[in-house]
PDB file of C-alpha atoms in Angstrom:
ATOM      1  CA  MET M 296     -28.471 -57.279  10.836  1.00 41.00           C
ATOM      2  CA  ASN M 297     -30.307 -59.866  12.178  1.00 39.00           C
ATOM      3  CA  ALA M 298     -28.274 -62.169  14.627  1.00 40.00           C
ATOM      4  CA  GLU M 299     -29.721 -65.282  12.717  1.00 44.00           C
ATOM      5  CA  LYS M 300     -28.790 -64.661   9.465  1.00 55.00           C
ATOM      6  CA  SER M 301     -26.070 -66.249   7.859  1.00 62.00           C
ATOM      7  CA  ILE M 302     -23.259 -64.050   7.586  1.00 82.00           C
ATOM      8  CA  LEU M 303     -20.773 -66.036   5.754  1.00 86.00           C
ATOM      9  CA  ASN M 304     -21.849 -67.411   2.243  1.00 87.00           C
ATOM     10  CA  GLN M 305     -20.075 -68.177  -1.032  1.00 89.00           C
ATOM     11  CA  ARG M 306     -20.868 -65.318  -4.075  1.00 89.00           C
ATOM     12  CA  SER M 307     -20.086 -65.070  -7.469  1.00 88.00           C
ATOM     13  CA  TYR M 308     -20.312 -61.731  -8.801  1.00 86.00           C
ATOM     14  CA  ARG M 309     -21.685 -60.225 -12.249  1.00 80.00           C
ATOM     15  CA  HIS M 310     -19.417 -58.032 -14.950  1.00 77.00           C
ATOM     16  CA  GLU M 311     -21.423 -54.748 -14.827  1.00 74.00           C
ATOM     17  CA  HIS M 312     -20.259 -51.994 -12.635  1.00 75.00           C
ATOM     18  CA  CYS M 313     -21.883 -51.822  -9.094  1.00 79.00           C
ATOM     19  CA  SER M 314     -21.510 -49.241  -6.235  1.00 82.00           C
ATOM     20  CA  HIS M 315     -23.200 -48.882  -2.780  1.00 83.00           C
ATOM     21  CA  GLN M 316     -22.488 -48.796   0.827  1.00 84.00           C
ATOM     22  CA  HIS M 317     -23.777 -50.829   3.975  1.00 84.00           C
ATOM     23  CA  SER M 318     -24.163 -50.680   7.363  1.00 86.00           C
ATOM     24  CA  TYR M 319     -21.768 -53.429   8.377  1.00 88.00           C
ATOM     25  CA  HIS M 320     -18.187 -54.417   7.410  1.00 89.00           C
ATOM     26  CA  GLN M 321     -17.659 -56.626   4.785  1.00 91.00           C
ATOM     27  CA  LEU M 322     -14.702 -59.111   4.290  1.00 93.00           C
ATOM     28  CA  VAL M 323     -14.266 -60.457   0.885  1.00 94.00           C
ATOM     29  CA  LEU M 324     -11.855 -63.660   0.375  1.00 93.00           C
ATOM     30  CA  PRO M 325     -10.620 -64.718  -3.129  1.00 92.00           C
ATOM     31  CA  LEU M 326     -11.444 -68.251  -3.980  1.00 92.00           C
ATOM     32  CA  HIS M 327     -10.756 -67.998  -7.906  1.00 91.00           C
ATOM     33  CA  GLY M 328     -11.280 -65.353 -10.507  1.00 91.00           C
ATOM     34  CA  GLY M 329     -11.144 -61.529  -9.583  1.00 90.00           C
ATOM     35  CA  LEU M 330     -12.744 -58.197  -8.656  1.00 89.00           C
ATOM     36  CA  VAL M 331     -11.839 -54.944  -9.532  1.00 90.00           C
ATOM     37  CA  MET M 332     -12.788 -53.042  -6.372  1.00 89.00           C
ATOM     38  CA  GLN M 333     -12.604 -49.040  -5.694  1.00 89.00           C
ATOM     39  CA  ILE M 334     -12.586 -48.774  -1.696  1.00 86.00           C
ATOM     40  CA  ALA M 335     -12.218 -45.120  -0.131  1.00 72.00           C
ATOM     41  CA  GLY M 336     -10.686 -43.797  -3.427  1.00 72.00           C
ATOM     42  CA  ARG M 337      -8.066 -46.924  -3.378  1.00 79.00           C
ATOM     43  CA  GLU M 338      -8.481 -49.300  -6.341  1.00 85.00           C
ATOM     44  CA  ASN M 339      -6.992 -52.626  -6.414  1.00 89.00           C
ATOM     45  CA  ARG M 340      -7.642 -55.979  -7.711  1.00 90.00           C
ATOM     46  CA  VAL M 341      -9.119 -58.975  -5.414  1.00 92.00           C
ATOM     47  CA  GLU M 342      -7.559 -62.206  -6.660  1.00 89.00           C
ATOM     48  CA  GLN M 343      -5.498 -65.283  -5.856  1.00 88.00           C
ATOM     49  CA  SER M 344      -4.730 -64.141  -2.406  1.00 90.00           C
ATOM     50  CA  ARG M 345      -5.487 -60.693  -1.822  1.00 91.00           C
ATOM     51  CA  ALA M 346      -8.406 -60.020   0.092  1.00 94.00           C
ATOM     52  CA  ALA M 347     -10.709 -56.818   0.678  1.00 92.00           C
ATOM     53  CA  VAL M 348     -12.084 -55.140   4.036  1.00 92.00           C
ATOM     54  CA  VAL M 349     -15.047 -52.989   3.428  1.00 90.00           C
ATOM     55  CA  ALA M 350     -15.842 -50.812   6.587  1.00 86.00           C
ATOM     56  CA  ALA M 351     -19.334 -49.763   7.792  1.00 85.00           C
ATOM     57  CA  GLY M 352     -20.817 -47.233   5.723  1.00 84.00           C
ATOM     58  CA  GLU M 353     -17.542 -46.711   3.430  1.00 84.00           C
ATOM     59  CA  THR M 354     -18.939 -46.247  -0.505  1.00 85.00           C
ATOM     60  CA  HIS M 355     -17.505 -48.949  -2.211  1.00 88.00           C
ATOM     61  CA  SER M 356     -17.801 -50.271  -6.167  1.00 87.00           C
ATOM     62  CA  PHE M 357     -16.841 -53.148  -7.658  1.00 88.00           C
ATOM     63  CA  GLU M 358     -16.656 -55.024 -11.010  1.00 87.00           C
ATOM     64  CA  ALA M 359     -15.853 -58.749 -11.931  1.00 87.00           C
ATOM     65  CA  LEU M 360     -13.233 -60.166 -14.064  1.00 83.00           C
ATOM     66  CA  GLY M 361     -14.573 -63.497 -15.742  1.00 85.00           C
ATOM     67  CA  GLU M 362     -15.890 -65.953 -13.678  1.00 90.00           C
ATOM     68  CA  ASN M 363     -15.424 -65.914  -9.803  1.00 91.00           C
ATOM     69  CA  ALA M 364     -15.981 -67.263  -6.674  1.00 91.00           C
ATOM     70  CA  PHE M 365     -15.661 -65.308  -3.087  1.00 93.00           C
ATOM     71  CA  LEU M 366     -15.928 -66.180   0.064  1.00 92.00           C
ATOM     72  CA  VAL M 367     -18.037 -62.967   1.456  1.00 93.00           C
ATOM     73  CA  ALA M 368     -18.739 -62.315   5.180  1.00 91.00           C
ATOM     74  CA  ASP M 369     -21.070 -59.260   6.051  1.00 90.00           C
ATOM     75  CA  MET M 370     -20.346 -58.517  10.112  1.00 87.00           C
ATOM     76  CA  PRO M 371     -21.967 -56.813  12.432  1.00 84.00           C
ATOM     77  CA  VAL M 372     -19.915 -54.049  13.790  1.00 80.00           C
ATOM     78  CA  GLU M 373     -20.547 -55.113  17.219  1.00 76.00           C
ATOM     79  CA  MET M 374     -18.711 -58.524  16.578  1.00 76.00           C
ATOM     80  CA  SER M 375     -15.780 -57.068  14.579  1.00 77.00           C
ATOM     81  CA  PRO M 376     -15.024 -53.456  15.296  1.00 77.00           C
ATOM     82  CA  GLN M 377     -11.343 -53.951  14.704  1.00 78.00           C
ATOM     83  CA  LEU M 378     -11.826 -54.438  11.071  1.00 81.00           C
ATOM     84  CA  ALA M 379     -12.070 -50.882  10.449  1.00 77.00           C
ATOM     85  CA  SER M 380      -8.477 -50.655  11.475  1.00 77.00           C
ATOM     86  CA  LEU M 381      -7.573 -53.112   8.843  1.00 82.00           C
ATOM     87  CA  PRO M 382      -5.944 -51.743   5.151  1.00 85.00           C
ATOM     88  CA  ALA M 383      -8.850 -51.610   2.798  1.00 87.00           C
ATOM     89  CA  PHE M 384      -6.921 -54.767   0.775  1.00 91.00           C
ATOM     90  CA  LEU M 385      -4.561 -57.285   1.908  1.00 91.00           C
ATOM     91  CA  ASP M 386      -2.032 -59.838   0.794  1.00 91.00           C
ATOM     92  CA  LEU M 387      -2.762 -62.609   2.538  1.00 91.00           C
ATOM     93  CA  ASP M 388       0.093 -65.526   3.301  1.00 90.00           C
ATOM     94  CA  GLU M 389      -0.229 -69.087   2.768  1.00 92.00           C
ATOM     95  CA  THR M 390      -1.691 -69.441   6.429  1.00 91.00           C
ATOM     96  CA  LEU M 391      -4.324 -67.353   6.251  1.00 92.00           C
ATOM     97  CA  MET M 392      -4.997 -68.781   2.486  1.00 93.00           C
ATOM     98  CA  GLN M 393      -5.136 -72.271   4.213  1.00 93.00           C
ATOM     99  CA  TYR M 394      -7.658 -70.867   6.577  1.00 92.00           C
ATOM    100  CA  VAL M 395      -9.630 -69.587   3.816  1.00 92.00           C
ATOM    101  CA  ARG M 396      -9.316 -73.103   2.414  1.00 91.00           C
ATOM    102  CA  PHE M 397     -10.665 -74.344   5.391  1.00 91.00           C
ATOM    103  CA  ILE M 398     -13.584 -71.834   5.958  1.00 90.00           C
ATOM    104  CA  ARG M 399     -15.175 -72.899   2.639  1.00 89.00           C
ATOM    105  CA  ARG M 400     -15.064 -76.552   3.320  1.00 87.00           C
ATOM    106  CA  GLN M 401     -16.834 -75.538   6.855  1.00 84.00           C
ATOM    107  CA  LEU M 402     -19.270 -73.225   4.932  1.00 83.00           C
ATOM    108  CA  GLN M 403     -20.132 -76.625   2.744  1.00 80.00           C
ATOM    109  CA  THR M 404     -20.884 -78.895   5.241  1.00 77.00           C
ATOM    110  CA  ASP M 405     -22.344 -76.326   8.113  1.00 58.00           C
ATOM    111  CA  GLN M 406     -24.059 -73.788   5.903  1.00 55.00           C
ATOM    112  CA  GLN M 407     -26.808 -72.920   8.337  1.00 57.00           C
ATOM    113  CA  SER M 408     -25.197 -72.754  11.725  1.00 65.00           C
ATOM    114  CA  PRO M 409     -24.556 -68.946  12.035  1.00 72.00           C
ATOM    115  CA  LEU M 410     -22.785 -69.826  15.502  1.00 74.00           C
ATOM    116  CA  ILE M 411     -20.297 -71.792  14.160  1.00 78.00           C
ATOM    117  CA  GLN M 412     -19.735 -69.048  11.151  1.00 80.00           C
ATOM    118  CA  ARG M 413     -19.100 -66.608  13.906  1.00 82.00           C
ATOM    119  CA  GLN M 414     -16.544 -68.374  15.917  1.00 84.00           C
ATOM    120  CA  ILE M 415     -14.540 -68.948  12.810  1.00 88.00           C
ATOM    121  CA  LEU M 416     -14.484 -65.577  11.662  1.00 88.00           C
ATOM    122  CA  VAL M 417     -13.712 -64.344  14.868  1.00 86.00           C
ATOM    123  CA  LEU M 418     -10.585 -66.168  14.556  1.00 89.00           C
ATOM    124  CA  LEU M 419      -9.962 -64.606  11.145  1.00 91.00           C
ATOM    125  CA  VAL M 420     -10.462 -61.545  12.482  1.00 88.00           C
ATOM    126  CA  GLU M 421      -8.030 -61.871  15.256  1.00 87.00           C
ATOM    127  CA  MET M 422      -5.244 -63.335  12.809  1.00 89.00           C
ATOM    128  CA  LEU M 423      -5.746 -60.445  10.268  1.00 90.00           C
ATOM    129  CA  CYS M 424      -5.249 -58.279  12.884  1.00 85.00           C
ATOM    130  CA  GLN M 425      -2.105 -59.388  14.403  1.00 83.00           C
ATOM    131  CA  ARG M 426      -0.400 -59.141  10.781  1.00 84.00           C
ATOM    132  CA  PHE M 427      -2.084 -56.314   9.452  1.00 82.00           C
ATOM    133  CA  ALA M 428      -3.481 -53.468  12.098  1.00 68.00           C
ATOM    134  CA  ALA M 429      -1.897 -50.346  13.284  1.00 60.00           C
ATOM    135  CA  VAL M 430      -2.058 -50.193  16.771  1.00 52.00           C
ATOM    136  CA  ARG M 431      -3.991 -46.931  17.473  1.00 58.00           C
ATOM    137  CA  PRO M 432      -4.661 -45.431  20.908  1.00 63.00           C
ATOM    138  CA  ASP M 433      -7.852 -46.742  22.058  1.00 76.00           C
ATOM    139  CA  GLN M 434      -9.822 -43.821  24.717  1.00 81.00           C
ATOM    140  CA  ARG M 435     -11.410 -46.824  26.178  1.00 88.00           C
ATOM    141  CA  VAL M 436      -7.657 -48.375  27.344  1.00 87.00           C
ATOM    142  CA  PHE M 437      -6.800 -45.020  28.817  1.00 85.00           C
ATOM    143  CA  GLN M 438      -9.864 -44.748  30.995  1.00 90.00           C
ATOM    144  CA  ALA M 439      -9.336 -48.390  32.340  1.00 92.00           C
ATOM    145  CA  ARG M 440      -5.901 -47.669  33.065  1.00 90.00           C
ATOM    146  CA  SER M 441      -6.359 -44.801  35.022  1.00 89.00           C
ATOM    147  CA  PHE M 442      -9.337 -46.375  36.805  1.00 93.00           C
ATOM    148  CA  ILE M 443      -6.807 -48.937  37.736  1.00 93.00           C
ATOM    149  CA  GLU M 444      -4.427 -46.267  38.876  1.00 91.00           C
ATOM    150  CA  ARG M 445      -6.688 -44.368  40.984  1.00 91.00           C
ATOM    151  CA  HIS M 446      -8.165 -47.837  42.836  1.00 93.00           C
ATOM    152  CA  PHE M 447      -4.988 -50.242  42.391  1.00 93.00           C
ATOM    153  CA  ALA M 448      -4.915 -51.161  46.042  1.00 94.00           C
ATOM    154  CA  ALA M 449      -9.015 -52.116  45.633  1.00 95.00           C
ATOM    155  CA  THR M 450     -10.112 -55.961  44.832  1.00 93.00           C
ATOM    156  CA  LEU M 451     -11.048 -55.349  41.237  1.00 93.00           C
ATOM    157  CA  SER M 452     -12.367 -58.020  38.814  1.00 94.00           C
ATOM    158  CA  LEU M 453     -12.305 -58.032  35.322  1.00 94.00           C
ATOM    159  CA  ASP M 454     -15.983 -57.966  34.789  1.00 94.00           C
ATOM    160  CA  GLU M 455     -15.858 -54.826  36.753  1.00 93.00           C
ATOM    161  CA  LEU M 456     -13.625 -53.418  35.193  1.00 94.00           C
ATOM    162  CA  ALA M 457     -14.758 -54.433  31.834  1.00 93.00           C
ATOM    163  CA  ARG M 458     -18.236 -52.609  32.845  1.00 93.00           C
ATOM    164  CA  GLN M 459     -16.482 -49.208  33.046  1.00 92.00           C
ATOM    165  CA  VAL M 460     -15.528 -48.924  30.045  1.00 92.00           C
ATOM    166  CA  ASN M 461     -18.454 -50.986  28.099  1.00 91.00           C
ATOM    167  CA  LEU M 462     -16.605 -53.406  26.861  1.00 88.00           C
ATOM    168  CA  SER M 463     -16.633 -57.502  27.375  1.00 90.00           C
ATOM    169  CA  PRO M 464     -13.863 -58.636  29.864  1.00 91.00           C
ATOM    170  CA  ARG M 465     -11.929 -60.416  26.434  1.00 90.00           C
ATOM    171  CA  GLN M 466     -12.255 -57.090  24.174  1.00 89.00           C
ATOM    172  CA  LEU M 467     -10.252 -55.073  27.073  1.00 91.00           C
ATOM    173  CA  THR M 468      -8.038 -57.772  27.789  1.00 91.00           C
ATOM    174  CA  GLY M 469      -6.801 -57.613  24.042  1.00 87.00           C
ATOM    175  CA  LEU M 470      -6.933 -53.740  23.624  1.00 87.00           C
ATOM    176  CA  PHE M 471      -5.118 -53.704  26.881  1.00 88.00           C
ATOM    177  CA  ARG M 472      -1.834 -56.483  25.629  1.00 85.00           C
ATOM    178  CA  GLN M 473      -2.276 -54.963  22.000  1.00 78.00           C
ATOM    179  CA  GLN M 474      -1.707 -51.258  23.249  1.00 77.00           C
ATOM    180  CA  LEU M 475       0.482 -51.727  26.593  1.00 78.00           C
ATOM    181  CA  ASN M 476       1.511 -55.333  26.164  1.00 76.00           C
ATOM    182  CA  THR M 477       0.532 -56.509  29.275  1.00 87.00           C
ATOM    183  CA  SER M 478      -2.862 -57.543  31.011  1.00 91.00           C
ATOM    184  CA  PRO M 479      -5.296 -55.380  33.175  1.00 94.00           C
ATOM    185  CA  GLY M 480      -4.351 -57.899  36.450  1.00 94.00           C
ATOM    186  CA  GLN M 481      -0.769 -57.423  35.449  1.00 93.00           C
ATOM    187  CA  TYR M 482      -0.971 -53.839  35.235  1.00 91.00           C
ATOM    188  CA  GLN M 483      -2.553 -53.483  38.978  1.00 94.00           C
ATOM    189  CA  LEU M 484       0.146 -55.687  40.109  1.00 95.00           C
ATOM    190  CA  GLN M 485       2.916 -53.602  38.761  1.00 91.00           C
ATOM    191  CA  LEU M 486       1.510 -50.356  40.407  1.00 92.00           C
ATOM    192  CA  ARG M 487       0.835 -52.220  43.689  1.00 94.00           C
ATOM    193  CA  MET M 488       4.383 -53.693  43.800  1.00 93.00           C
ATOM    194  CA  GLU M 489       6.077 -50.190  42.581  1.00 91.00           C
ATOM    195  CA  GLN M 490       4.130 -48.115  45.384  1.00 93.00           C
ATOM    196  CA  ALA M 491       5.160 -50.997  47.672  1.00 94.00           C
ATOM    197  CA  GLN M 492       8.678 -50.752  46.741  1.00 92.00           C
ATOM    198  CA  ARG M 493       8.524 -46.581  47.513  1.00 90.00           C
ATOM    199  CA  LEU M 494       6.834 -47.230  50.524  1.00 93.00           C
ATOM    200  CA  LEU M 495       9.387 -49.692  52.029  1.00 93.00           C
ATOM    201  CA  ARG M 496      12.758 -47.514  50.662  1.00 89.00           C
ATOM    202  CA  GLN M 497      11.237 -44.856  52.645  1.00 89.00           C
ATOM    203  CA  GLY M 498      11.251 -46.842  55.902  1.00 87.00           C
ATOM    204  CA  GLN M 499       8.344 -44.817  57.529  1.00 90.00           C
ATOM    205  CA  MET M 500       5.801 -47.911  57.796  1.00 92.00           C
ATOM    206  CA  SER M 501       5.765 -51.611  58.851  1.00 93.00           C
ATOM    207  CA  VAL M 502       5.638 -54.472  56.501  1.00 95.00           C
ATOM    208  CA  GLN M 503       2.326 -55.113  57.691  1.00 95.00           C
ATOM    209  CA  GLN M 504       1.265 -51.510  57.266  1.00 96.00           C
ATOM    210  CA  VAL M 505       2.707 -51.587  53.602  1.00 96.00           C
ATOM    211  CA  ALA M 506       0.897 -54.585  52.645  1.00 96.00           C
ATOM    212  CA  GLU M 507      -2.139 -53.507  53.780  1.00 96.00           C
ATOM    213  CA  GLN M 508      -1.556 -49.826  51.784  1.00 95.00           C
ATOM    214  CA  VAL M 509      -1.095 -51.436  48.693  1.00 96.00           C
ATOM    215  CA  GLY M 510      -4.436 -54.239  49.052  1.00 96.00           C
ATOM    216  CA  TYR M 511      -3.353 -57.075  50.745  1.00 96.00           C
ATOM    217  CA  ALA M 512      -4.824 -58.174  54.066  1.00 93.00           C
ATOM    218  CA  SER M 513      -2.550 -61.371  54.243  1.00 95.00           C
ATOM    219  CA  LEU M 514       1.285 -60.597  55.046  1.00 95.00           C
ATOM    220  CA  SER M 515       2.407 -63.818  53.782  1.00 95.00           C
ATOM    221  CA  ALA M 516       0.102 -63.203  50.225  1.00 95.00           C
ATOM    222  CA  PHE M 517       1.796 -59.708  50.003  1.00 96.00           C
ATOM    223  CA  SER M 518       5.608 -60.942  50.814  1.00 95.00           C
ATOM    224  CA  ASP M 519       5.016 -63.956  48.129  1.00 95.00           C
ATOM    225  CA  ARG M 520       4.100 -61.579  45.460  1.00 95.00           C
ATOM    226  CA  TYR M 521       6.992 -59.086  46.402  1.00 95.00           C
ATOM    227  CA  ARG M 522       9.583 -61.810  46.354  1.00 94.00           C
ATOM    228  CA  ARG M 523       8.289 -63.244  42.818  1.00 93.00           C
ATOM    229  CA  PHE M 524       8.203 -59.359  41.506  1.00 92.00           C
ATOM    230  CA  TYR M 525      11.513 -58.276  42.796  1.00 92.00           C
ATOM    231  CA  GLY M 526      13.248 -61.058  43.769  1.00 93.00           C
ATOM    232  CA  CYS M 527      13.516 -60.384  47.194  1.00 93.00           C
ATOM    233  CA  SER M 528      11.227 -60.298  50.489  1.00 93.00           C
ATOM    234  CA  PRO M 529       9.635 -56.992  51.619  1.00 94.00           C
ATOM    235  CA  ARG M 530      12.094 -57.382  54.810  1.00 93.00           C
ATOM    236  CA  GLU M 531      15.010 -57.635  52.285  1.00 92.00           C
ATOM    237  CA  GLU M 532      14.073 -54.711  50.608  1.00 90.00           C
ATOM    238  CA  ARG M 533      14.056 -52.859  53.723  1.00 86.00           C
ATOM    239  CA  SER M 534      17.346 -53.728  54.727  1.00 83.00           C
ATOM    240  CA  LYS M 535      19.578 -52.885  51.452  1.00 78.00           C
ATOM    241  CA  PRO M 536      22.316 -50.654  52.357  1.00 68.00           C
ATOM    242  CA  GLY M 537      21.314 -46.826  51.847  1.00 60.00           C
ATOM    243  CA  LEU M 538      17.803 -47.185  52.739  1.00 57.00           C
ATOM    244  CA  LYS M 539      15.973 -45.611  55.606  1.00 55.00           C
ATOM    245  CA  LYS M 540      14.804 -47.506  58.274  1.00 52.00           C
ATOM    246  CA  GLY M 541      11.736 -46.630  60.283  1.00 49.00           C
TER     247      GLY M 541
END
């Protein structure tokens, strides 16, 4: 699809039965009237507060029910890959329907701005995914996690980590939170602190050596992080009863 082409339009459908597929995801949002749609073998009515999601390459058919109007978003796959994880038919709550009505008003006042349309639709997709998407394991999250585990003591920027798995920093952070309930930075910090605790409890290294082993050149920065993470200082950790003393 042309990046400058409007991806959001208000459409009315004719009464004859039509069937086709396309190379982009499509989101059909009800305004008034209805459609009978069949998507991937499932048939349902798109009307009132029920929307439809057609994944790229999915054969679908539709037939209008009387007079109708819908907001239709033709969204490039790279813009909204997570749409493919949503059910074909979605029952929208009042909050989502209010946002649909807002989109319609925005379209009427700013119909020629693809950039604003994209921003509006990205937020809508995020809202839909929060409510309806099933959490599916993503191989890229596994790859990013493995990279962090291998290099947890190194200085890793989010940009660098995202490049390793061909995602944007925002996409990587979102997937990480969705699947692991944490951010890449917090996951790295957890690995550093857990390793530091193991080394401190072994008692074979000085606190300075432990700090360096887990990626901290500054002893004070390490101690501050450790205290905030575990509620005690590294020296207090080493002095706990029953631990080996180096």
